[in-house]
mmCIF file of C-alpha atoms in Angstrom:
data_model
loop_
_atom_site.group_PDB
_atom_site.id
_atom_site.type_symbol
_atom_site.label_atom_id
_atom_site.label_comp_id
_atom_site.label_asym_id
_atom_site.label_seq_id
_atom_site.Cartn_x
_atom_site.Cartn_y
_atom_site.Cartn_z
ATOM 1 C CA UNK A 14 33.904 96.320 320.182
ATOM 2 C CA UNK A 15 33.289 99.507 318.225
ATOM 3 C CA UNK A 16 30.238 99.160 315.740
ATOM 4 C CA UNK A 17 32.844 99.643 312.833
ATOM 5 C CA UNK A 18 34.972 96.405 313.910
ATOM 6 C CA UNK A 19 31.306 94.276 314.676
ATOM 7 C CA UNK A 20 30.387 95.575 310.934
ATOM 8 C CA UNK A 21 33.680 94.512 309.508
ATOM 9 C CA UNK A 22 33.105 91.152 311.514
ATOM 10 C CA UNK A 23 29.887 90.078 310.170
ATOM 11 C CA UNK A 24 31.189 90.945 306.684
ATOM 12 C CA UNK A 25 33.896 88.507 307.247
ATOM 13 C CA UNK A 26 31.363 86.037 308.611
ATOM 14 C CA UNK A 27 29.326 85.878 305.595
ATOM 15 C CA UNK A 28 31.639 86.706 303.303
ATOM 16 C CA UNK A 29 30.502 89.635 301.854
ATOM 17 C CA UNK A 30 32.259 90.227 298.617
ATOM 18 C CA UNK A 31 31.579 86.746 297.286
ATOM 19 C CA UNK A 32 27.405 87.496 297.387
ATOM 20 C CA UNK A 33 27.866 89.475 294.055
ATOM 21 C CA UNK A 34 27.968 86.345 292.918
ATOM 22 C CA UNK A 35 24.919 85.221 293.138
ATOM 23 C CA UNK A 36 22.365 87.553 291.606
ATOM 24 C CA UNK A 37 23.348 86.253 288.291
ATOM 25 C CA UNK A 38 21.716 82.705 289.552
ATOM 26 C CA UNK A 39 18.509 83.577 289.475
ATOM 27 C CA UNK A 40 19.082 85.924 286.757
ATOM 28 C CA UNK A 41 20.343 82.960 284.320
ATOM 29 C CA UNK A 42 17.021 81.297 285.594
ATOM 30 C CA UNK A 43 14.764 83.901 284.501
ATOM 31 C CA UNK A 44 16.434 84.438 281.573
ATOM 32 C CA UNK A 45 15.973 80.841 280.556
ATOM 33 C CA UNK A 46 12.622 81.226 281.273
ATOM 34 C CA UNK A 47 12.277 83.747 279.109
ATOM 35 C CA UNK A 48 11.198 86.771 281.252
ATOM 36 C CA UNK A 49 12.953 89.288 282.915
ATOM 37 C CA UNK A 50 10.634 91.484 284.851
ATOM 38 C CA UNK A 51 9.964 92.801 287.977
ATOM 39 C CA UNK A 52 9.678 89.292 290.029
ATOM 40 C CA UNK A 53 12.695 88.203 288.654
ATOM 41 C CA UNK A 54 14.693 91.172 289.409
ATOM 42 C CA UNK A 55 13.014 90.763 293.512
ATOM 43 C CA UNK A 56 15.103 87.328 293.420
ATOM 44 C CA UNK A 57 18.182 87.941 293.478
ATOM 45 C CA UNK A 58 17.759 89.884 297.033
ATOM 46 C CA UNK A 59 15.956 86.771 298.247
ATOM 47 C CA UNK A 60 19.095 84.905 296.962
ATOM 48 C CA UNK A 61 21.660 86.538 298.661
ATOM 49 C CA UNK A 62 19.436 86.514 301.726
ATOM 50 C CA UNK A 63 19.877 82.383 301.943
ATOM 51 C CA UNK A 64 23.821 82.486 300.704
ATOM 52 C CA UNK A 65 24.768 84.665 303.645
ATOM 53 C CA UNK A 66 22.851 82.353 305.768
ATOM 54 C CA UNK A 67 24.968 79.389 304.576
ATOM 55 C CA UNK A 68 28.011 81.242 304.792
ATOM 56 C CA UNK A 69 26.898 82.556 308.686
ATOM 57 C CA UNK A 70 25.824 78.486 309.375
ATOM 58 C CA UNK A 71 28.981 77.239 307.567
ATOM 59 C CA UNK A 72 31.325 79.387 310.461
ATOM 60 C CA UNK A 73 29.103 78.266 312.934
ATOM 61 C CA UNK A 74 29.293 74.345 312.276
ATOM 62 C CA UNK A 75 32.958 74.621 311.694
ATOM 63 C CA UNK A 76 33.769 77.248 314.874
ATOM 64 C CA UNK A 77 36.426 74.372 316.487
ATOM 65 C CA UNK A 78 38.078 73.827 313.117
ATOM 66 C CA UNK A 79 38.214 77.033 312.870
ATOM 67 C CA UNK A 80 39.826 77.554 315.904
ATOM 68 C CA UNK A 81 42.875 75.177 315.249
ATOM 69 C CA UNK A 82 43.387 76.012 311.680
ATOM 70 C CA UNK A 83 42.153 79.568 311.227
ATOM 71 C CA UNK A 84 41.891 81.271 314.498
ATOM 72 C CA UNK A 85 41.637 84.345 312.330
ATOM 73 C CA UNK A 86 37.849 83.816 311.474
ATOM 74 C CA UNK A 87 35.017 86.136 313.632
ATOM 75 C CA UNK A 88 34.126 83.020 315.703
ATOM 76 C CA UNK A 89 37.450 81.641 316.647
ATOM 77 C CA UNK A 90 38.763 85.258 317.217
ATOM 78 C CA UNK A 91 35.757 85.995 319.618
ATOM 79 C CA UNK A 92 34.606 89.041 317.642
ATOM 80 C CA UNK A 93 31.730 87.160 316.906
ATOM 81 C CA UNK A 94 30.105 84.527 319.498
ATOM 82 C CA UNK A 95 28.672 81.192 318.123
ATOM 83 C CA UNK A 96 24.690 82.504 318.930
ATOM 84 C CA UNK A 97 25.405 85.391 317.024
ATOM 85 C CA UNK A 98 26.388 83.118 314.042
ATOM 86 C CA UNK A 99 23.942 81.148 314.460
ATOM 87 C CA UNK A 100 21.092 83.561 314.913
ATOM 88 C CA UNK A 101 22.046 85.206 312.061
ATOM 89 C CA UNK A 102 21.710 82.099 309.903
ATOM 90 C CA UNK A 103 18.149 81.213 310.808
ATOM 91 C CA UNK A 104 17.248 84.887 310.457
ATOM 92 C CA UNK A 105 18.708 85.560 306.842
ATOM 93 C CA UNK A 106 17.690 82.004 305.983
ATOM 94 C CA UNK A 107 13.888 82.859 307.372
ATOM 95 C CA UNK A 108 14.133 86.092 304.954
ATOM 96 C CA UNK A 109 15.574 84.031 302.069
ATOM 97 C CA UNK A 110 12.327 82.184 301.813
ATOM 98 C CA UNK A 111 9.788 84.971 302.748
ATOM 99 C CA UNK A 112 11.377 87.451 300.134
ATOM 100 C CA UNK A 113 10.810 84.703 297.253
ATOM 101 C CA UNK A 114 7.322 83.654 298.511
ATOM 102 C CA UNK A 115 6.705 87.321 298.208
ATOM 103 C CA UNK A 116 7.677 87.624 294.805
ATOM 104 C CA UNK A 117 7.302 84.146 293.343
ATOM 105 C CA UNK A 118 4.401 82.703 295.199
ATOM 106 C CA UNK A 119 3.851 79.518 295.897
ATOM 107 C CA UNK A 120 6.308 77.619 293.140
ATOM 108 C CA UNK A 121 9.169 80.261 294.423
ATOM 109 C CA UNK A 122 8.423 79.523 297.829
ATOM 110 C CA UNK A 123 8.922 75.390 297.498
ATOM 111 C CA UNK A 124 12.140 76.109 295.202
ATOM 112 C CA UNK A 125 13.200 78.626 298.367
ATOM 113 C CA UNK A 126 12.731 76.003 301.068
ATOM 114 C CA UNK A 127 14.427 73.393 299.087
ATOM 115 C CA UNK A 128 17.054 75.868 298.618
ATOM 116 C CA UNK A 129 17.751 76.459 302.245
ATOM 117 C CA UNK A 130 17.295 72.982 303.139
ATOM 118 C CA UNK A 131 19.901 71.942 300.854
ATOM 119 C CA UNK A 132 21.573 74.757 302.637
ATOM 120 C CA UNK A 133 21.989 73.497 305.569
ATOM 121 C CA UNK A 134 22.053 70.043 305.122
ATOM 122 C CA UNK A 135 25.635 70.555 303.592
ATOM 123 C CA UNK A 136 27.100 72.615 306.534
ATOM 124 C CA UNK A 137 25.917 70.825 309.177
ATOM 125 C CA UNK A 138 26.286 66.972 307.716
ATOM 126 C CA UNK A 139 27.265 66.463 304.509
ATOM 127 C CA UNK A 140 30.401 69.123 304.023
ATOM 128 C CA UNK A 141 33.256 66.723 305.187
ATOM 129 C CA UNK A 142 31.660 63.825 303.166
ATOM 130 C CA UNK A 143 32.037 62.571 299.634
ATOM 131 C CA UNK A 144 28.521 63.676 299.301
ATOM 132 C CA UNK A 145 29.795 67.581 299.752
ATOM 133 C CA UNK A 146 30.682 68.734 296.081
ATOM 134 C CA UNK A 147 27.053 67.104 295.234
ATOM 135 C CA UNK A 148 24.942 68.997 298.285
ATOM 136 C CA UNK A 149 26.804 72.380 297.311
ATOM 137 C CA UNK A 150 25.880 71.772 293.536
ATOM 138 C CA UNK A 151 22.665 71.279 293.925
ATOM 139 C CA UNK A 152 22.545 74.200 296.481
ATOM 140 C CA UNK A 153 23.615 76.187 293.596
ATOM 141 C CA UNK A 154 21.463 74.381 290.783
ATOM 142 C CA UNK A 155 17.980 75.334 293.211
ATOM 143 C CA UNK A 156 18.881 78.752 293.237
ATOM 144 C CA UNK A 157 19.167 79.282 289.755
ATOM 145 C CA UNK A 158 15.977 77.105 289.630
ATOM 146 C CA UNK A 159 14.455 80.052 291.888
ATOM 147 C CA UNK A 160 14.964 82.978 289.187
ATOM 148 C CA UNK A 161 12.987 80.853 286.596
ATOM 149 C CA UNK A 162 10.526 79.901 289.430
ATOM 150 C CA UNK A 163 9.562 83.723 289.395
ATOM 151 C CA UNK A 164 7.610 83.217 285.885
ATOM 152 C CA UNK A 165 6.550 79.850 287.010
ATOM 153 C CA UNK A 166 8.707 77.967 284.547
ATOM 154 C CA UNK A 167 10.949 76.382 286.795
ATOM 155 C CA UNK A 168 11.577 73.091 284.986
ATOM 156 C CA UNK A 169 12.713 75.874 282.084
ATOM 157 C CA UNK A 170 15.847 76.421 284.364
ATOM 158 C CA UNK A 171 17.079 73.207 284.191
ATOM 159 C CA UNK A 172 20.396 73.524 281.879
ATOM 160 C CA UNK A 173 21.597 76.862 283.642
ATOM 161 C CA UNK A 174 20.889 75.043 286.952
ATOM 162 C CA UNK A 175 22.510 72.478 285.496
ATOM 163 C CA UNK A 176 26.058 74.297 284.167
ATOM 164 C CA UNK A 177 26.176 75.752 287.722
ATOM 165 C CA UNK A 178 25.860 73.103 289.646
ATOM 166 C CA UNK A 179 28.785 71.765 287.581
ATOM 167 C CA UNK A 180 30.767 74.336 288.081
ATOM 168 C CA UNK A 181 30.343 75.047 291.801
ATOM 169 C CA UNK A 182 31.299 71.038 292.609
ATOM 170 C CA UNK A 183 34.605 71.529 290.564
ATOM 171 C CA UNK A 184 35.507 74.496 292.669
ATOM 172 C CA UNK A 185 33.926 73.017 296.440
ATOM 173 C CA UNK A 186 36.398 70.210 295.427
ATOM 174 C CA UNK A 187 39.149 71.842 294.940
ATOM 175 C CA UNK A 188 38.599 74.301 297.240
ATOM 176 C CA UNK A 189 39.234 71.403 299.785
ATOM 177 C CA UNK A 190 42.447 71.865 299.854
ATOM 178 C CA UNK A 191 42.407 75.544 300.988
ATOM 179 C CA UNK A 192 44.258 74.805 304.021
ATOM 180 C CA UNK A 193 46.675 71.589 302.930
ATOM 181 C CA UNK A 194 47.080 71.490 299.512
ATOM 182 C CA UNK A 195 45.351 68.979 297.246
ATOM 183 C CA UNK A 196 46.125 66.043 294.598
ATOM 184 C CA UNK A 197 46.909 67.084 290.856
ATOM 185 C CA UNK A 198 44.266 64.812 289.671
ATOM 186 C CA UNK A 199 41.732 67.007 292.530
ATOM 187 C CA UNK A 200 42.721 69.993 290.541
ATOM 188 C CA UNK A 201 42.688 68.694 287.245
ATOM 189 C CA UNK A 202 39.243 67.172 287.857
ATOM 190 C CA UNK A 203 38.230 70.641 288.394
ATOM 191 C CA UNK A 204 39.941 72.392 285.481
ATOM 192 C CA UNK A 205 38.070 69.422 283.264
ATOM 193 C CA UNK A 206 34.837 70.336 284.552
ATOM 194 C CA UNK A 207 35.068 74.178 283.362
ATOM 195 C CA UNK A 208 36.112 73.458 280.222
ATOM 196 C CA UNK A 209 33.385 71.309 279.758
ATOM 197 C CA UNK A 210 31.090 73.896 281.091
ATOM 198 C CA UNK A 211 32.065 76.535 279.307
ATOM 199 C CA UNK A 212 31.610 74.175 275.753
ATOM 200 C CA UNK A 213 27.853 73.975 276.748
ATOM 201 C CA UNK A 214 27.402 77.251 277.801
ATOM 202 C CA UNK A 215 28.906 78.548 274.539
ATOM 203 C CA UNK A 216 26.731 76.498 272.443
ATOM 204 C CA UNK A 217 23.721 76.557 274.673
ATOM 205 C CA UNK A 218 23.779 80.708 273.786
ATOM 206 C CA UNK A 219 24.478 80.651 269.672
ATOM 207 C CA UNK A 220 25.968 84.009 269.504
ATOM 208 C CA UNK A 221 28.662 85.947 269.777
ATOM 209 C CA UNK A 222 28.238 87.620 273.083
ATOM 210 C CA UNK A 223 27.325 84.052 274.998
ATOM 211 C CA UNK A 224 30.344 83.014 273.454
ATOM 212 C CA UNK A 225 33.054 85.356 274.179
ATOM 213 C CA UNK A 226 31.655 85.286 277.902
ATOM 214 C CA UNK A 227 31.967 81.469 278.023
ATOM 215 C CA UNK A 228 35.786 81.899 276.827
ATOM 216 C CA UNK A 229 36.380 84.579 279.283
ATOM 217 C CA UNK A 230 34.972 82.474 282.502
ATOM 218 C CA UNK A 231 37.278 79.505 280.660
ATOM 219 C CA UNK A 232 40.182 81.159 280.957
ATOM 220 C CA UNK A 233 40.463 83.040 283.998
ATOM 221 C CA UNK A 234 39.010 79.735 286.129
ATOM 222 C CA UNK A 235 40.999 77.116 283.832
ATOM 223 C CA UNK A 236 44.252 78.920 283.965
ATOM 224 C CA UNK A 237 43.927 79.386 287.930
ATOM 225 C CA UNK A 238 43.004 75.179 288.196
ATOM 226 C CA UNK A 239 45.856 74.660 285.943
ATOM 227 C CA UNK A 240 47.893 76.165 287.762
ATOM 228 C CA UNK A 241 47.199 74.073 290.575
ATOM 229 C CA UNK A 242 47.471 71.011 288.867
ATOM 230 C CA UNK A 243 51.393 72.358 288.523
ATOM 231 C CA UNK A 244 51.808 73.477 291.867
ATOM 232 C CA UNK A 245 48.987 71.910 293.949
ATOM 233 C CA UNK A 246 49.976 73.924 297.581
ATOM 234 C CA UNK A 247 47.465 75.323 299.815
ATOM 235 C CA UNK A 248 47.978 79.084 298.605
ATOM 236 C CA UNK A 249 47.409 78.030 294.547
ATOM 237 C CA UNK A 250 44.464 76.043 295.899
ATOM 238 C CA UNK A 251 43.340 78.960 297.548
ATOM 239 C CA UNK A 252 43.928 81.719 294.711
ATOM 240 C CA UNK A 253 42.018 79.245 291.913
ATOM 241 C CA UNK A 254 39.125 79.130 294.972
ATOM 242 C CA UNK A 255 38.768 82.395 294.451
ATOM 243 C CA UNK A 256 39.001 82.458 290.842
ATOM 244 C CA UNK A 257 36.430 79.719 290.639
ATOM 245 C CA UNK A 258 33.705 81.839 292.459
ATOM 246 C CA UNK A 259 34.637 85.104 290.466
ATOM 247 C CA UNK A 260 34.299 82.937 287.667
ATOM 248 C CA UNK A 261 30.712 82.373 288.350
ATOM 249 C CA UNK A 262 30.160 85.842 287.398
ATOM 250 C CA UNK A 263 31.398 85.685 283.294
ATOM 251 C CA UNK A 264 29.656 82.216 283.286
ATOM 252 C CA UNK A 265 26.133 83.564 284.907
ATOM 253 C CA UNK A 266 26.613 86.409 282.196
ATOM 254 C CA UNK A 267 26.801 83.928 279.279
ATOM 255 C CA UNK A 268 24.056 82.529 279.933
ATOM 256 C CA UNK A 269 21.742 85.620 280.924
ATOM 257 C CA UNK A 270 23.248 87.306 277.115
ATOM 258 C CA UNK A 271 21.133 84.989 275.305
ATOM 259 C CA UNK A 272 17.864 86.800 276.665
ATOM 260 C CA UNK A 273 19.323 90.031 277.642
ATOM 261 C CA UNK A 274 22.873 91.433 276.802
ATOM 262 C CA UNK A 275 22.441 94.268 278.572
ATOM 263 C CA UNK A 276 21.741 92.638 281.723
ATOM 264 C CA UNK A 277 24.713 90.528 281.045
ATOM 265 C CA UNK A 278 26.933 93.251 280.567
ATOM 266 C CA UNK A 279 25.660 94.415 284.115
ATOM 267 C CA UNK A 280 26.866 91.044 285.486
ATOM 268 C CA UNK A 281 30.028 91.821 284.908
ATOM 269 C CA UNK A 282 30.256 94.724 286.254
ATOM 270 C CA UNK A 283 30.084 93.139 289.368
ATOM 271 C CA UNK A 284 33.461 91.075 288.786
ATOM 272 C CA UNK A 285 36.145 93.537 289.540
ATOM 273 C CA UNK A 286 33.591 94.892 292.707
ATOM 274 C CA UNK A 287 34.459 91.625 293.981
ATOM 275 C CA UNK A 288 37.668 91.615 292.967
ATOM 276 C CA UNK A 289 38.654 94.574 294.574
ATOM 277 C CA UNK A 290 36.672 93.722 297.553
ATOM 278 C CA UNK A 291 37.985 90.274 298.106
ATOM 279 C CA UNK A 292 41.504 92.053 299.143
ATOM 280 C CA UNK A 293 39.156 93.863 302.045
ATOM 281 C CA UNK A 294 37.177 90.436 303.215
ATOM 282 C CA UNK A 295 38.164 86.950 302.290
ATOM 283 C CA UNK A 296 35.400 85.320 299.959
ATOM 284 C CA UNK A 297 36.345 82.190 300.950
#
């Protein structure tokens, strides 16, 4: 294999694209908080360092799955060997935490390791249960709990931790049904869920700006979940998937505009990246 193709494999393995997605977690943390400085600008790399982990650990735990319904994936397809996968994910989770102990000290560093535990609890036991939507919540909840960890306010990240949790256990439900399809009620539980998200995070910013970017994430999720609730197939289940973790983008910026516009209007610059991207590597 030519180092191009192993390149393009790994990207597929941890699904490259769909990490622009999660600066704006610890961002919304910090901002909520109320600081945006140099440690909470370190966070984010320490974030993305523990979601490709998950997404390396996820492939590796679900490699015969894989194999039977998508053969297409850098395990199945043998451009990428289980070890590999596996290696990687204790070596990007093992910088996850020693990036945020770096910058955060010791509160970062407990928020970290509950992070990655939470991590891999999910993909290797809890995914396939009911308790899946919750574990992948709260995965996403801790990390926004890590950006306000940074200024040692973590409790001060509680209702962005809080929104995004919601949101992410909306779309890991639906998102069940990637490969069969899924109920209308699945997808209309999910489309509920945003809108309600998207009420709080308007009101939780007061101003304009918060509130425009809450409508945007409302509409461009909602309309992809309703969708499915209409036509619940695997491919609409898929394409609202990947509208629901794009989404996390306007909604992350929403809540960072209430300390920082600017920084919010960098968050979104980040949305078509991924868009485009996601046409290149799967985020999903």
């Amino acid at each position: 294999m030519t180092s191009r193709a192993r390149a393009r494999a790994f990207a597929e393995l941890v699904r490259l694209p769909a990490a622009l997605t999660v600066p704006g977690d610890t961002l919304a943390g910090a901002a909520a908080a109320g600081r945006l400085g140099a440690r909470s600008l370190a966070m984010p790399a320490a974030s993305v360092a523990l979601y490709w982990a998950g997404m390396a650990l996820n492939d590796w735990a679900d490699r015969d799955l894989d194999a039977v319904e998508r053969p297409e994936r850098p395990i199945p397809s043998g451009r990428v060997s289980p070890r590999q996968a596996l290696g990687a994910a204790v070596g990007l989770t093992a910088a996850g935490v020693g990036l945020a102990a770096l910058a955060g000290g010791r509160p970062a560093t407990a928020t970290a390791a509950a992070l990655a535990g939470s991590v891999w609890a999910y993909d290797t036991v809890l995914k396939d249960t009911a308790a899946g939507p919750v574990a992948m919540a709260a995965a996403r909840g801790l990390d926004v709990l890590l950006g306000a960890s940074a200024a040692g306010r973590t409790r001060a990240g509680l209702v962005p931790a809080g929104l995004l949790a919601a949101h992410t256990a909306g779309v890991t439900l639906l998102s069940r049904g990637e490969v069969r399809g899924t109920r209308p009620l699945t997808a209309g539980l999910a489309g509920g869920v945003t809108v309600a998200t998207a009420a709080v995070a308007a009101g939780h910013g007061r101003a304009a700006l918060p509130v425009a970017l809450a409508a945007a994430y409302a509409g461009s999720v909602g309309s992809a979940q309703l969708a499915a609730v209409s036509s619940p197939d695997a491919g609409t289940v898929r394409r609202a998937t990947g509208a629901g973790i794009r989404g996390m983008i306007p909604l992350q910026a929403a809540l960072v505009a209430r300390r920082s516009p600017l920084a919010a209007i960098g968050l979104l610059a980040a949305g078509p990246i991924v868009k485009a991207a996601s046409k290149v590597v799967s985020p999903t």
